[in-house]
C-alpha positions as a Python dict, from the first residue, in 0.01 Angstrom:
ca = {
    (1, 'X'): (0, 0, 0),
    (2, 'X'): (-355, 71, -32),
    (3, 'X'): (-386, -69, -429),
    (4, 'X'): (-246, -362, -358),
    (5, 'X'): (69, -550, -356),
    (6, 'X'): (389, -280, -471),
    (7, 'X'): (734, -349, -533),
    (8, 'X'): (892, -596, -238),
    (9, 'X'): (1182, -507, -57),
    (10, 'X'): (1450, -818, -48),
    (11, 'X'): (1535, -1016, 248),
    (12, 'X'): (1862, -1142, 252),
    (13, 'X'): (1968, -1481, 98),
    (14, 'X'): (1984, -1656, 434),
    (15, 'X'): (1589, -1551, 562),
    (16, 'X'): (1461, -1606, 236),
    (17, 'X'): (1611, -1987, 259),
    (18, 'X'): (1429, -1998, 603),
    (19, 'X'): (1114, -1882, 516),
    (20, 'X'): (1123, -2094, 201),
    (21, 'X'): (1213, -2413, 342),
    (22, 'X'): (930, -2364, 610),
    (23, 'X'): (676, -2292, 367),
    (24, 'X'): (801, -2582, 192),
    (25, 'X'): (758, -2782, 516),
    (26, 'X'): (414, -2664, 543),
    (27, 'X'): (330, -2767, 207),
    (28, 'X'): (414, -3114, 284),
    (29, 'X'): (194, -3074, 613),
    (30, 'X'): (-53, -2945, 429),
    (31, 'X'): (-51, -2667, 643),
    (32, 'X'): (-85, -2452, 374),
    (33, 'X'): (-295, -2335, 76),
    (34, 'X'): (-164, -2255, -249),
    (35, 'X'): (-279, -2041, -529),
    (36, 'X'): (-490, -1715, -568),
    (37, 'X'): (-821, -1915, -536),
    (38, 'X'): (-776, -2128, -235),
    (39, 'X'): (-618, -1832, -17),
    (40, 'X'): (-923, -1600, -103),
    (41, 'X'): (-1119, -1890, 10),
    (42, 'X'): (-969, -1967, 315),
    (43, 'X'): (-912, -1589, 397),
    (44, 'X'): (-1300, -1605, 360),
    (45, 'X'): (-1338, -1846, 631),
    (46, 'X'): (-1096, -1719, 832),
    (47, 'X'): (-824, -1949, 848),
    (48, 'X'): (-520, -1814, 659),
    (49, 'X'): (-294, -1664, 963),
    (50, 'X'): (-77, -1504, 682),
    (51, 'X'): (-34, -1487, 340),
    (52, 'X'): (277, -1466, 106),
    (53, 'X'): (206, -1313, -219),
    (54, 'X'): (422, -1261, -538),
    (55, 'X'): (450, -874, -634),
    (56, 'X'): (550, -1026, -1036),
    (57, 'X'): (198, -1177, -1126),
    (58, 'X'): (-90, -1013, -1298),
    (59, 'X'): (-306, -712, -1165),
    (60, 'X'): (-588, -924, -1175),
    (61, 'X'): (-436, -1223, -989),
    (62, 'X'): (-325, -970, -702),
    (63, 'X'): (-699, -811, -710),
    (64, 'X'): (-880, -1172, -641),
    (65, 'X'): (-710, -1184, -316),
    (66, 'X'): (-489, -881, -148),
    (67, 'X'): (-842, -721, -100),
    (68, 'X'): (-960, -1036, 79),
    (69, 'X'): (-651, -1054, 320),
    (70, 'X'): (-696, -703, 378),
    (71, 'X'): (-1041, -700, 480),
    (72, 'X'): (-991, -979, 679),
    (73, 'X'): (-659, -792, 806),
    (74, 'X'): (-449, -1096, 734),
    (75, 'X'): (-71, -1032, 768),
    (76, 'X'): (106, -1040, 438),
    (77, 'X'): (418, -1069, 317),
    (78, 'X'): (520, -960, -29),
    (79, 'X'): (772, -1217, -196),
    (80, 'X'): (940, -1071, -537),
    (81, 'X'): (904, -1454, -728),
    (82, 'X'): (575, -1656, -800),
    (83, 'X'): (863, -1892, -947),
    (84, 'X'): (1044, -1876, -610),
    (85, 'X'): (711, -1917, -411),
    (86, 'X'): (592, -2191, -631),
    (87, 'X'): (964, -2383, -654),
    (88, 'X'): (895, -2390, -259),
    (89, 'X'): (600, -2577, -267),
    (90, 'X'): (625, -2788, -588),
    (91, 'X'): (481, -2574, -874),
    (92, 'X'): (640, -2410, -1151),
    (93, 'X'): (457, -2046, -995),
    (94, 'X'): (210, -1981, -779),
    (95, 'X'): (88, -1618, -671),
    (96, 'X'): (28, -1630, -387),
    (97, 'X'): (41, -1917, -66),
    (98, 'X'): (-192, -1882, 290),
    (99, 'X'): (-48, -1999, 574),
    (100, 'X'): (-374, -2169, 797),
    (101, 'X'): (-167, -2322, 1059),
    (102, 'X'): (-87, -2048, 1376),
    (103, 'X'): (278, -2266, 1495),
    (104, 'X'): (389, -2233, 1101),
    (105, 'X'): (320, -1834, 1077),
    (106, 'X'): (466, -1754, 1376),
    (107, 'X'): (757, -1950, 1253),
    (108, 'X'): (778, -1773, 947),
    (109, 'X'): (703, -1422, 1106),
    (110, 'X'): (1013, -1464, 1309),
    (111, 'X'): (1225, -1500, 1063),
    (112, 'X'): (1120, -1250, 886),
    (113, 'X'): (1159, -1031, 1189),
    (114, 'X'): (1438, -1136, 1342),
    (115, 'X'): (1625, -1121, 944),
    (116, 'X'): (1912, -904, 947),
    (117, 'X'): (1877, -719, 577),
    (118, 'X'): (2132, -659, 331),
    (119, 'X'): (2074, -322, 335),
    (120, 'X'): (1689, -325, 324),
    (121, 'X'): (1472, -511, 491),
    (122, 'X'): (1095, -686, 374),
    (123, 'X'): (742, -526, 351),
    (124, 'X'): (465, -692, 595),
    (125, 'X'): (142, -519, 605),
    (126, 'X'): (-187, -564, 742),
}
């Protein structure tokens, strides 16, 4: 994954409610910031713990802020729907969402690792 964000690998229905519903959570919290902008900025000051970030938006979205999170070696998660990622947090799509709170990513990183995938399981990379 050294270009950027490739082609997700699906967690199952179940995990992907989870994680949803806790970024969701965080939204109302504002423990989170949404869009390509505000993570690059926040990955900037260091406060995004991890990142979800839709593989189905634009080259140039995905090149404003994967190589921010990587040179900041923020955690990332690649989600396969800007609509799904922005339907969690109240927008029609968003790109990509930083998580800044540490309690709300480890939530979400263990249930990403402890999913059990239908056949496949997600990509998290550093």
């Amino acid at each position: 994954m050294s270009d950027g964000v490739g082609e997700p690998l699906p967690l199952d229905d179940v995990t992907r409610r989870k994680v949803l519903g806790l970024v969701g959570l965080g939204a109302r919290g504002r423990l989170v910031v949404i869009g390509v902008e505000q993570v690059r900025i926040a990955a900037q000051k260091g406060t995004v713990q991890m990142a979800l970030v839709a593989s189905d938006v634009s080259r140039h979205s995905l090149d404003k802020v994967v190589p921010v999170l990587k040179a900041r070696r923020v955690e990332m998660v690649e989600w396969p729907s800007a609509a799904e990622l922005g339907g969690a947090v109240g927008r029609e799509t968003t790109a990509a969402i930083g998580i800044v709170d540490q309690a709300l990513a480890r939530g979400i990183r263990g249930a990403v690792a402890g999913a059990t995938p239908a056949g496949d399981a997600t990509r998290v990379s550093r």
